[in-house]
Amino acid sequence: MTKINIGKIIAARRKEKRLTQEELAEYLGVSKPAVSKWESGQSYPDIMLLPVLAAFFNVSVDELLGYEAQMTREDIRKLYRRLANAFAAEPFDQTYTECLETIKKYHSCWNLVYSIAQLLVNHAPLAGGPDRMNDVLREASGYFECVEKNSGDAVLAREALSLRAYCCLALQEPAQAIELLEGTEEGTVSTGILLAKAYTIKGDSDRAKRYLQQFIYTNIANLFGAFPDLMALYADAPEKTDACLQKVLSLGEVFQLKEMQPSHYFTVYLTAAALYSAQNRNEKALDMLEAYADVIFQKNTFPLKLKGNSFFDMLQPYFESLNLGGDAPRSDKLIRKDLKSVVLDNPAFQSLKSEERYQKLWRRLESMEEEV
């Protein structure tokens, strides 16, 4: 919790109204020294005066007090994990209401507001029909906008802007996403690279290595996220589909990402399988679905958590700096459920259902909750 800042707020609001301490004192029926002591922090107004002051300055009593509830990063992570598990196990509205009440209580704890908004985005599909899901996405987008405009944290604000744009895309509002994102691209030289050079010159090679590993890892992760979208744009060009798939899988092999972050492969394999199925290349589609299932059942896949490997051996401080500390944005239970349903309920694979290999895959995925 932060300290009470009522004195500074009274002083600021008084000056906004162009009043002297004496004029404010006269209005309140107190002495000028009393107002002076409030503003200097030597004393506080009588509790009976708080509603009068709040009404006079057109603010709430909470705003007048300047008493802002804050949560530590670790407390935010614990709360996020608990609420993510609650979304998986309890009625949506019950957990959704708790999320909104938490934001009201900690309305100026921007890391918390960002995390709750992120939680809402990741669980919006559980809200019910499309209209209700969109309402939740708009609610989350509004919170991201508040974080972006009020947090004073450049990194957090940039992440909030990106997730606002994501909400726009989920709401089928591409023009708004373009408006938010155009002109926000990172410069030609990364801050991480510059910091690494600075620490190298300073003689702190460990810090330099950490920044460079973080830069390389985040860019590889972004590349993995981009390739499925690029493959989908080449749906009518099978040779391009093959080239995209070969390049992204080669990239992962070079950096041993399947052992480090197996979840990166889910979308790659699933997208490739859907494209191959649409191109009537059933054997290749089944190859991709089997590879998808192999990653799900890989021993180190669950619990989903960001971690390094023998090459990326200095990333832990970076992962710990993230809002969720490397944890997945949803519970493993929900993730496993979606990983199964996205294949078993996917009309893109309708043409494969008579294939023996697909039926074997179906049985394997049906048993997933017991095996994982």
mmCIF file of C-alpha atoms in Angstrom:
data_model
loop_
_atom_site.group_PDB
_atom_site.id
_atom_site.type_symbol
_atom_site.label_atom_id
_atom_site.label_comp_id
_atom_site.label_asym_id
_atom_site.label_seq_id
_atom_site.Cartn_x
_atom_site.Cartn_y
_atom_site.Cartn_z
ATOM 1 C CA MET A 1 0.000 0.000 0.000
ATOM 2 C CA THR A 2 1.121 3.552 -0.688
ATOM 3 C CA LYS A 3 0.955 6.336 1.884
ATOM 4 C CA ILE A 4 -1.887 8.847 2.144
ATOM 5 C CA ASN A 5 -1.200 11.822 -0.136
ATOM 6 C CA ILE A 6 -4.135 14.016 0.825
ATOM 7 C CA GLY A 7 -1.963 17.064 1.550
ATOM 8 C CA LYS A 8 -0.400 17.142 -1.910
ATOM 9 C CA ILE A 9 -3.791 16.574 -3.529
ATOM 10 C CA ILE A 10 -5.447 19.403 -1.570
ATOM 11 C CA ALA A 11 -2.607 21.728 -2.563
ATOM 12 C CA ALA A 12 -2.804 20.741 -6.233
ATOM 13 C CA ARG A 13 -6.596 21.017 -6.407
ATOM 14 C CA ARG A 14 -6.575 24.352 -4.566
ATOM 15 C CA LYS A 15 -4.073 25.776 -7.039
ATOM 16 C CA GLU A 16 -6.131 24.468 -9.969
ATOM 17 C CA LYS A 17 -9.011 26.561 -8.616
ATOM 18 C CA ARG A 18 -6.663 29.540 -8.180
ATOM 19 C CA LEU A 19 -7.471 29.786 -4.484
ATOM 20 C CA THR A 20 -5.210 30.869 -1.648
ATOM 21 C CA GLN A 21 -4.903 28.825 1.534
ATOM 22 C CA GLU A 22 -6.793 31.559 3.311
ATOM 23 C CA GLU A 23 -9.712 31.446 0.848
ATOM 24 C CA LEU A 24 -9.980 27.656 1.165
ATOM 25 C CA ALA A 25 -9.807 27.927 4.957
ATOM 26 C CA GLU A 26 -12.601 30.510 4.957
ATOM 27 C CA TYR A 27 -14.810 28.262 2.803
ATOM 28 C CA LEU A 28 -14.253 25.283 5.128
ATOM 29 C CA GLY A 29 -14.559 27.251 8.337
ATOM 30 C CA VAL A 30 -11.035 26.456 9.537
ATOM 31 C CA SER A 31 -7.886 28.509 10.066
ATOM 32 C CA LYS A 32 -5.287 29.229 7.399
ATOM 33 C CA PRO A 33 -2.555 27.461 9.501
ATOM 34 C CA ALA A 34 -4.764 24.346 9.511
ATOM 35 C CA VAL A 35 -4.815 24.269 5.692
ATOM 36 C CA SER A 36 -1.074 24.936 5.619
ATOM 37 C CA LYS A 37 -0.427 21.958 7.921
ATOM 38 C CA TRP A 38 -2.603 19.681 5.759
ATOM 39 C CA GLU A 39 -0.706 20.616 2.633
ATOM 40 C CA SER A 40 2.692 20.189 4.270
ATOM 41 C CA GLY A 41 1.727 16.791 5.693
ATOM 42 C CA GLN A 42 1.974 17.862 9.341
ATOM 43 C CA SER A 43 -1.672 16.959 9.997
ATOM 44 C CA TYR A 44 -4.824 15.689 8.281
ATOM 45 C CA PRO A 45 -8.284 17.255 7.908
ATOM 46 C CA ASP A 46 -10.998 16.134 10.312
ATOM 47 C CA ILE A 47 -12.825 13.099 8.928
ATOM 48 C CA MET A 48 -16.087 15.080 8.775
ATOM 49 C CA LEU A 49 -14.447 17.488 6.327
ATOM 50 C CA LEU A 50 -13.453 14.799 3.820
ATOM 51 C CA PRO A 51 -16.828 14.652 1.969
ATOM 52 C CA VAL A 52 -16.968 18.465 1.935
ATOM 53 C CA LEU A 53 -13.464 18.716 0.462
ATOM 54 C CA ALA A 54 -14.176 15.946 -2.047
ATOM 55 C CA ALA A 55 -17.378 17.645 -3.217
ATOM 56 C CA PHE A 56 -15.656 21.047 -3.396
ATOM 57 C CA PHE A 57 -12.869 19.653 -5.604
ATOM 58 C CA ASN A 58 -15.281 17.403 -7.560
ATOM 59 C CA VAL A 59 -13.386 14.185 -6.755
ATOM 60 C CA SER A 60 -14.153 11.020 -4.804
ATOM 61 C CA VAL A 61 -12.955 10.640 -1.221
ATOM 62 C CA ASP A 62 -10.574 7.903 -2.440
ATOM 63 C CA GLU A 63 -9.074 10.304 -4.972
ATOM 64 C CA LEU A 64 -8.822 13.007 -2.343
ATOM 65 C CA LEU A 65 -6.955 10.700 0.009
ATOM 66 C CA GLY A 66 -4.599 9.566 -2.733
ATOM 67 C CA TYR A 67 -4.486 6.211 -0.987
ATOM 68 C CA GLU A 68 -3.796 3.752 -3.750
ATOM 69 C CA ALA A 69 -3.872 0.016 -3.232
ATOM 70 C CA GLN A 70 -0.916 -1.805 -4.802
ATOM 71 C CA MET A 71 0.049 -5.450 -5.167
ATOM 72 C CA THR A 72 3.513 -6.901 -5.471
ATOM 73 C CA ARG A 73 4.511 -8.690 -8.671
ATOM 74 C CA GLU A 74 4.504 -12.039 -6.876
ATOM 75 C CA ASP A 75 1.044 -11.393 -5.405
ATOM 76 C CA ILE A 76 -0.215 -10.539 -8.905
ATOM 77 C CA ARG A 77 1.163 -13.815 -10.246
ATOM 78 C CA LYS A 78 -0.464 -15.816 -7.437
ATOM 79 C CA LEU A 79 -3.792 -14.077 -8.018
ATOM 80 C CA TYR A 80 -3.564 -14.668 -11.778
ATOM 81 C CA ARG A 81 -2.883 -18.388 -11.288
ATOM 82 C CA ARG A 82 -5.789 -18.703 -8.852
ATOM 83 C CA LEU A 83 -8.214 -16.890 -11.149
ATOM 84 C CA ALA A 84 -7.039 -18.851 -14.205
ATOM 85 C CA ASN A 85 -7.752 -22.079 -12.336
ATOM 86 C CA ALA A 86 -11.109 -20.675 -11.225
ATOM 87 C CA PHE A 87 -12.090 -19.925 -14.831
ATOM 88 C CA ALA A 88 -11.370 -23.585 -15.615
ATOM 89 C CA ALA A 89 -13.368 -24.974 -12.694
ATOM 90 C CA GLU A 90 -16.128 -22.491 -11.796
ATOM 91 C CA PRO A 91 -18.956 -20.653 -13.604
ATOM 92 C CA PHE A 92 -17.561 -17.927 -15.850
ATOM 93 C CA ASP A 93 -19.633 -15.102 -14.367
ATOM 94 C CA GLN A 94 -18.464 -15.860 -10.841
ATOM 95 C CA THR A 95 -14.776 -15.475 -11.703
ATOM 96 C CA TYR A 96 -15.450 -12.638 -14.143
ATOM 97 C CA THR A 97 -17.146 -10.647 -11.375
ATOM 98 C CA GLU A 98 -14.195 -11.228 -9.069
ATOM 99 C CA CYS A 99 -11.865 -9.921 -11.792
ATOM 100 C CA LEU A 100 -13.845 -6.681 -12.135
ATOM 101 C CA GLU A 101 -14.057 -6.213 -8.361
ATOM 102 C CA THR A 102 -10.294 -6.720 -8.068
ATOM 103 C CA ILE A 103 -9.645 -4.019 -10.653
ATOM 104 C CA LYS A 104 -11.945 -1.632 -8.797
ATOM 105 C CA LYS A 105 -10.023 -2.250 -5.593
ATOM 106 C CA TYR A 106 -6.589 -1.898 -7.205
ATOM 107 C CA HIS A 107 -7.564 0.572 -9.915
ATOM 108 C CA SER A 108 -4.147 2.284 -9.968
ATOM 109 C CA CYS A 109 -1.971 -0.827 -9.716
ATOM 110 C CA TRP A 110 -1.240 -0.928 -13.428
ATOM 111 C CA ASN A 111 0.590 -4.260 -13.517
ATOM 112 C CA LEU A 112 -2.443 -5.797 -11.841
ATOM 113 C CA VAL A 113 -4.914 -4.091 -14.207
ATOM 114 C CA TYR A 114 -2.853 -5.280 -17.185
ATOM 115 C CA SER A 115 -2.735 -8.843 -15.851
ATOM 116 C CA ILE A 116 -6.475 -9.006 -15.176
ATOM 117 C CA ALA A 117 -7.204 -7.633 -18.657
ATOM 118 C CA GLN A 118 -4.865 -10.274 -20.097
ATOM 119 C CA LEU A 119 -6.722 -12.902 -18.066
ATOM 120 C CA LEU A 120 -10.055 -11.726 -19.512
ATOM 121 C CA VAL A 121 -8.730 -11.894 -23.086
ATOM 122 C CA ASN A 122 -7.442 -15.420 -22.585
ATOM 123 C CA HIS A 123 -10.730 -16.631 -21.111
ATOM 124 C CA ALA A 124 -13.250 -14.607 -23.153
ATOM 125 C CA PRO A 125 -14.270 -17.672 -25.234
ATOM 126 C CA LEU A 126 -15.696 -19.190 -22.033
ATOM 127 C CA ALA A 127 -18.125 -16.277 -21.613
ATOM 128 C CA GLY A 128 -20.861 -17.834 -23.736
ATOM 129 C CA GLY A 129 -21.994 -16.782 -27.194
ATOM 130 C CA PRO A 130 -20.119 -14.480 -29.592
ATOM 131 C CA ASP A 131 -21.842 -11.326 -28.321
ATOM 132 C CA ARG A 132 -20.890 -12.016 -24.713
ATOM 133 C CA MET A 133 -17.333 -12.900 -25.708
ATOM 134 C CA ASN A 134 -17.057 -9.606 -27.582
ATOM 135 C CA ASP A 135 -18.327 -7.708 -24.551
ATOM 136 C CA VAL A 136 -15.536 -9.232 -22.465
ATOM 137 C CA LEU A 137 -12.953 -8.381 -25.123
ATOM 138 C CA ARG A 138 -14.139 -4.758 -25.204
ATOM 139 C CA GLU A 139 -13.970 -4.611 -21.413
ATOM 140 C CA ALA A 140 -10.381 -5.891 -21.522
ATOM 141 C CA SER A 141 -9.484 -3.457 -24.296
ATOM 142 C CA GLY A 142 -10.692 -0.568 -22.152
ATOM 143 C CA TYR A 143 -8.439 -1.677 -19.309
ATOM 144 C CA PHE A 144 -5.459 -1.977 -21.663
ATOM 145 C CA GLU A 145 -6.138 1.582 -22.833
ATOM 146 C CA CYS A 146 -6.116 2.806 -19.219
ATOM 147 C CA VAL A 147 -2.774 1.064 -18.634
ATOM 148 C CA GLU A 148 -1.341 2.488 -21.823
ATOM 149 C CA LYS A 149 -2.349 6.070 -21.011
ATOM 150 C CA ASN A 150 -1.832 6.174 -17.261
ATOM 151 C CA SER A 151 0.826 3.678 -16.138
ATOM 152 C CA GLY A 152 3.862 5.836 -16.920
ATOM 153 C CA ASP A 153 5.730 2.609 -17.742
ATOM 154 C CA ALA A 154 6.886 2.670 -21.383
ATOM 155 C CA VAL A 155 7.318 -1.105 -21.662
ATOM 156 C CA LEU A 156 3.982 -1.907 -20.017
ATOM 157 C CA ALA A 157 2.244 0.750 -22.114
ATOM 158 C CA ARG A 158 3.653 -0.743 -25.334
ATOM 159 C CA GLU A 159 2.484 -4.235 -24.326
ATOM 160 C CA ALA A 160 -0.958 -2.859 -23.460
ATOM 161 C CA LEU A 161 -1.151 -1.176 -26.868
ATOM 162 C CA SER A 162 -0.288 -4.460 -28.592
ATOM 163 C CA LEU A 163 -3.010 -6.298 -26.691
ATOM 164 C CA ARG A 164 -5.516 -3.549 -27.510
ATOM 165 C CA ALA A 165 -4.712 -4.208 -31.153
ATOM 166 C CA TYR A 166 -5.141 -7.955 -30.551
ATOM 167 C CA CYS A 167 -8.600 -7.260 -29.106
ATOM 168 C CA CYS A 168 -9.459 -5.250 -32.220
ATOM 169 C CA LEU A 169 -8.492 -8.191 -34.425
ATOM 170 C CA ALA A 170 -10.489 -10.619 -32.279
ATOM 171 C CA LEU A 171 -13.457 -8.239 -32.630
ATOM 172 C CA GLN A 172 -12.997 -8.178 -36.436
ATOM 173 C CA GLU A 173 -11.990 -4.501 -36.364
ATOM 174 C CA PRO A 174 -8.795 -4.489 -38.478
ATOM 175 C CA ALA A 175 -8.951 -0.761 -39.251
ATOM 176 C CA GLN A 176 -8.749 0.088 -35.549
ATOM 177 C CA ALA A 177 -5.830 -2.320 -35.102
ATOM 178 C CA ILE A 178 -3.962 -0.688 -37.986
ATOM 179 C CA GLU A 179 -4.633 2.753 -36.534
ATOM 180 C CA LEU A 180 -3.189 1.680 -33.199
ATOM 181 C CA LEU A 181 -0.126 -0.073 -34.564
ATOM 182 C CA GLU A 182 1.035 1.846 -37.612
ATOM 183 C CA GLY A 183 4.061 3.970 -36.801
ATOM 184 C CA THR A 184 4.870 2.076 -33.605
ATOM 185 C CA GLU A 185 7.469 -0.268 -35.120
ATOM 186 C CA GLU A 186 10.726 -0.641 -33.223
ATOM 187 C CA GLY A 187 13.721 1.247 -34.578
ATOM 188 C CA THR A 188 16.413 -0.343 -36.713
ATOM 189 C CA VAL A 189 18.667 -0.897 -33.689
ATOM 190 C CA SER A 190 17.190 -2.776 -30.740
ATOM 191 C CA THR A 191 17.465 -1.326 -27.244
ATOM 192 C CA GLY A 192 18.630 -4.755 -26.109
ATOM 193 C CA ILE A 193 21.550 -4.724 -28.537
ATOM 194 C CA LEU A 194 22.573 -1.234 -27.467
ATOM 195 C CA LEU A 195 22.400 -2.221 -23.800
ATOM 196 C CA ALA A 196 24.522 -5.299 -24.490
ATOM 197 C CA LYS A 197 27.164 -3.149 -26.190
ATOM 198 C CA ALA A 198 27.107 -0.709 -23.292
ATOM 199 C CA TYR A 199 27.568 -3.469 -20.705
ATOM 200 C CA THR A 200 30.340 -5.001 -22.809
ATOM 201 C CA ILE A 201 32.218 -1.703 -22.826
ATOM 202 C CA LYS A 202 31.595 -1.390 -19.088
ATOM 203 C CA GLY A 203 33.129 -4.840 -18.588
ATOM 204 C CA ASP A 204 29.947 -6.604 -17.442
ATOM 205 C CA SER A 205 29.951 -9.472 -19.942
ATOM 206 C CA ASP A 206 27.344 -11.523 -18.058
ATOM 207 C CA ARG A 207 24.792 -8.724 -18.294
ATOM 208 C CA ALA A 208 25.643 -8.269 -21.981
ATOM 209 C CA LYS A 209 25.108 -11.985 -22.627
ATOM 210 C CA ARG A 210 21.734 -11.858 -20.893
ATOM 211 C CA TYR A 211 20.507 -8.986 -23.068
ATOM 212 C CA LEU A 212 21.721 -10.641 -26.273
ATOM 213 C CA GLN A 213 20.191 -14.011 -25.358
ATOM 214 C CA GLN A 214 16.907 -12.246 -24.582
ATOM 215 C CA PHE A 215 17.019 -10.393 -27.906
ATOM 216 C CA ILE A 216 17.718 -13.563 -29.903
ATOM 217 C CA TYR A 217 15.136 -15.648 -28.031
ATOM 218 C CA THR A 218 12.311 -13.089 -28.322
ATOM 219 C CA ASN A 219 12.965 -12.642 -32.027
ATOM 220 C CA ILE A 220 12.948 -16.402 -32.614
ATOM 221 C CA ALA A 221 9.671 -16.657 -30.683
ATOM 222 C CA ASN A 222 8.219 -13.859 -32.823
ATOM 223 C CA LEU A 223 9.364 -15.625 -35.998
ATOM 224 C CA PHE A 224 7.626 -18.812 -34.876
ATOM 225 C CA GLY A 225 4.467 -16.795 -34.335
ATOM 226 C CA ALA A 226 4.709 -15.218 -37.790
ATOM 227 C CA PHE A 227 5.293 -18.355 -39.887
ATOM 228 C CA PRO A 228 1.825 -19.935 -39.415
ATOM 229 C CA ASP A 229 0.195 -16.686 -40.567
ATOM 230 C CA LEU A 230 2.513 -16.552 -43.586
ATOM 231 C CA MET A 231 1.773 -20.194 -44.427
ATOM 232 C CA ALA A 232 -1.956 -19.464 -44.330
ATOM 233 C CA LEU A 233 -1.518 -16.629 -46.818
ATOM 234 C CA TYR A 234 0.086 -19.132 -49.200
ATOM 235 C CA ALA A 235 -2.829 -21.579 -49.005
ATOM 236 C CA ASP A 236 -3.101 -21.575 -52.812
ATOM 237 C CA ALA A 237 0.637 -22.122 -53.339
ATOM 238 C CA PRO A 238 1.641 -25.592 -52.063
ATOM 239 C CA GLU A 239 5.331 -25.055 -52.773
ATOM 240 C CA LYS A 240 5.301 -21.958 -50.564
ATOM 241 C CA THR A 241 3.515 -23.884 -47.820
ATOM 242 C CA ASP A 242 6.269 -26.482 -47.914
ATOM 243 C CA ALA A 243 9.009 -23.845 -47.906
ATOM 244 C CA CYS A 244 7.547 -22.002 -44.915
ATOM 245 C CA LEU A 245 7.163 -25.202 -42.942
ATOM 246 C CA GLN A 246 10.688 -26.386 -43.742
ATOM 247 C CA LYS A 247 12.228 -23.076 -42.708
ATOM 248 C CA VAL A 248 10.388 -22.721 -39.417
ATOM 249 C CA LEU A 249 11.101 -26.325 -38.418
ATOM 250 C CA SER A 250 14.772 -25.885 -39.346
ATOM 251 C CA LEU A 251 14.923 -22.767 -37.204
ATOM 252 C CA GLY A 252 13.492 -24.670 -34.260
ATOM 253 C CA GLU A 253 15.939 -27.517 -34.746
ATOM 254 C CA VAL A 254 18.933 -25.158 -34.764
ATOM 255 C CA PHE A 255 17.941 -23.706 -31.385
ATOM 256 C CA GLN A 256 16.412 -26.916 -29.918
ATOM 257 C CA LEU A 257 13.128 -25.150 -29.291
ATOM 258 C CA LYS A 258 11.028 -28.304 -29.170
ATOM 259 C CA GLU A 259 12.804 -29.297 -25.953
ATOM 260 C CA MET A 260 12.846 -25.739 -24.608
ATOM 261 C CA GLN A 261 9.406 -24.356 -25.571
ATOM 262 C CA PRO A 262 7.306 -27.137 -27.151
ATOM 263 C CA SER A 263 4.185 -24.962 -27.139
ATOM 264 C CA HIS A 264 5.675 -22.913 -30.009
ATOM 265 C CA TYR A 265 4.994 -25.888 -32.270
ATOM 266 C CA PHE A 266 1.252 -26.262 -31.648
ATOM 267 C CA THR A 267 0.146 -23.560 -34.084
ATOM 268 C CA VAL A 268 2.841 -24.435 -36.647
ATOM 269 C CA TYR A 269 1.775 -28.084 -36.922
ATOM 270 C CA LEU A 270 -1.952 -27.368 -36.707
ATOM 271 C CA THR A 271 -1.842 -24.673 -39.406
ATOM 272 C CA ALA A 272 0.215 -26.881 -41.704
ATOM 273 C CA ALA A 273 -2.193 -29.797 -41.161
ATOM 274 C CA ALA A 274 -5.223 -27.651 -42.040
ATOM 275 C CA LEU A 275 -3.518 -26.306 -45.175
ATOM 276 C CA TYR A 276 -2.437 -29.746 -46.346
ATOM 277 C CA SER A 277 -5.945 -31.072 -45.774
ATOM 278 C CA ALA A 278 -7.413 -28.213 -47.833
ATOM 279 C CA GLN A 279 -4.876 -28.987 -50.581
ATOM 280 C CA ASN A 280 -5.972 -32.663 -50.533
ATOM 281 C CA ARG A 281 -2.520 -33.734 -49.381
ATOM 282 C CA ASN A 282 -3.895 -36.060 -46.740
ATOM 283 C CA GLU A 283 -0.703 -37.932 -45.921
ATOM 284 C CA LYS A 284 1.120 -34.699 -45.168
ATOM 285 C CA ALA A 285 -1.852 -33.459 -43.127
ATOM 286 C CA LEU A 286 -1.756 -36.629 -41.041
ATOM 287 C CA ASP A 287 2.013 -36.283 -40.613
ATOM 288 C CA MET A 288 1.462 -32.831 -39.134
ATOM 289 C CA LEU A 289 -1.357 -33.940 -36.843
ATOM 290 C CA GLU A 290 0.744 -36.801 -35.531
ATOM 291 C CA ALA A 291 3.650 -34.413 -34.942
ATOM 292 C CA TYR A 292 1.181 -32.095 -33.128
ATOM 293 C CA ALA A 293 0.074 -34.964 -30.865
ATOM 294 C CA ASP A 294 3.678 -35.998 -30.249
ATOM 295 C CA VAL A 295 4.431 -32.509 -28.891
ATOM 296 C CA ILE A 296 1.377 -32.626 -26.630
ATOM 297 C CA PHE A 297 2.494 -35.942 -25.161
ATOM 298 C CA GLN A 298 6.151 -34.953 -24.963
ATOM 299 C CA LYS A 299 7.294 -35.414 -21.360
ATOM 300 C CA ASN A 300 8.506 -31.842 -20.844
ATOM 301 C CA THR A 301 5.482 -30.088 -22.413
ATOM 302 C CA PHE A 302 3.353 -29.803 -19.279
ATOM 303 C CA PRO A 303 3.195 -27.830 -17.153
ATOM 304 C CA LEU A 304 3.565 -25.116 -19.780
ATOM 305 C CA LYS A 305 6.222 -22.721 -18.548
ATOM 306 C CA LEU A 306 8.914 -20.591 -20.151
ATOM 307 C CA LYS A 307 12.341 -22.091 -19.626
ATOM 308 C CA GLY A 308 15.793 -22.025 -21.165
ATOM 309 C CA ASN A 309 18.101 -24.713 -22.506
ATOM 310 C CA SER A 310 21.836 -25.346 -22.750
ATOM 311 C CA PHE A 311 22.251 -22.482 -25.230
ATOM 312 C CA PHE A 312 19.717 -20.064 -23.753
ATOM 313 C CA ASP A 313 21.080 -20.502 -20.231
ATOM 314 C CA MET A 314 20.743 -16.892 -19.006
ATOM 315 C CA LEU A 315 17.071 -16.179 -19.663
ATOM 316 C CA GLN A 316 15.660 -16.820 -16.202
ATOM 317 C CA PRO A 317 15.936 -13.168 -15.047
ATOM 318 C CA TYR A 318 14.027 -12.155 -18.192
ATOM 319 C CA PHE A 319 11.303 -14.730 -17.592
ATOM 320 C CA GLU A 320 11.027 -13.617 -13.962
ATOM 321 C CA SER A 321 10.580 -10.017 -15.103
ATOM 322 C CA LEU A 322 7.447 -10.916 -17.061
ATOM 323 C CA ASN A 323 4.082 -10.282 -15.443
ATOM 324 C CA LEU A 324 3.332 -14.006 -15.199
ATOM 325 C CA GLY A 325 6.911 -15.014 -14.456
ATOM 326 C CA GLY A 326 7.000 -17.512 -17.310
ATOM 327 C CA ASP A 327 3.686 -19.211 -16.461
ATOM 328 C CA ALA A 328 1.101 -19.933 -19.156
ATOM 329 C CA PRO A 329 -1.761 -17.417 -19.472
ATOM 330 C CA ARG A 330 -4.385 -20.135 -18.868
ATOM 331 C CA SER A 331 -4.577 -23.225 -16.711
ATOM 332 C CA ASP A 332 -3.093 -26.429 -18.107
ATOM 333 C CA LYS A 333 -6.541 -28.006 -17.811
ATOM 334 C CA LEU A 334 -8.085 -25.501 -20.228
ATOM 335 C CA ILE A 335 -5.086 -25.649 -22.540
ATOM 336 C CA ARG A 336 -5.246 -29.451 -22.788
ATOM 337 C CA LYS A 337 -8.985 -29.261 -23.442
ATOM 338 C CA ASP A 338 -8.486 -26.773 -26.283
ATOM 339 C CA LEU A 339 -5.551 -28.685 -27.770
ATOM 340 C CA LYS A 340 -7.815 -31.702 -28.056
ATOM 341 C CA SER A 341 -10.973 -29.966 -29.298
ATOM 342 C CA VAL A 342 -9.147 -27.907 -31.922
ATOM 343 C CA VAL A 343 -8.451 -31.184 -33.738
ATOM 344 C CA LEU A 344 -11.452 -33.320 -32.856
ATOM 345 C CA ASP A 345 -14.018 -30.557 -33.503
ATOM 346 C CA ASN A 346 -12.257 -28.984 -36.485
ATOM 347 C CA PRO A 347 -14.203 -29.139 -39.797
ATOM 348 C CA ALA A 348 -10.887 -28.685 -41.646
ATOM 349 C CA PHE A 349 -10.127 -32.331 -40.874
ATOM 350 C CA GLN A 350 -13.508 -33.747 -41.880
ATOM 351 C CA SER A 351 -12.018 -35.403 -44.978
ATOM 352 C CA LEU A 352 -9.505 -37.302 -42.812
ATOM 353 C CA LYS A 353 -11.974 -39.017 -40.497
ATOM 354 C CA SER A 354 -12.131 -42.224 -42.509
ATOM 355 C CA GLU A 355 -8.343 -42.601 -42.434
ATOM 356 C CA GLU A 356 -7.010 -45.249 -40.066
ATOM 357 C CA ARG A 357 -4.168 -42.957 -38.972
ATOM 358 C CA TYR A 358 -6.676 -40.233 -38.065
ATOM 359 C CA GLN A 359 -8.818 -42.634 -36.066
ATOM 360 C CA LYS A 360 -5.764 -43.755 -34.113
ATOM 361 C CA LEU A 361 -4.907 -40.097 -33.483
ATOM 362 C CA TRP A 362 -8.492 -39.474 -32.342
ATOM 363 C CA ARG A 363 -8.248 -42.228 -29.741
ATOM 364 C CA ARG A 364 -4.914 -40.898 -28.559
ATOM 365 C CA LEU A 365 -6.245 -37.359 -28.083
ATOM 366 C CA GLU A 366 -9.403 -38.620 -26.401
ATOM 367 C CA SER A 367 -7.221 -40.163 -23.696
ATOM 368 C CA MET A 368 -5.090 -37.032 -23.277
ATOM 369 C CA GLU A 369 -6.408 -35.809 -19.933
ATOM 370 C CA GLU A 370 -5.553 -39.108 -18.269
ATOM 371 C CA GLU A 371 -2.091 -39.395 -19.847
ATOM 372 C CA VAL A 372 -0.784 -35.834 -19.539
#
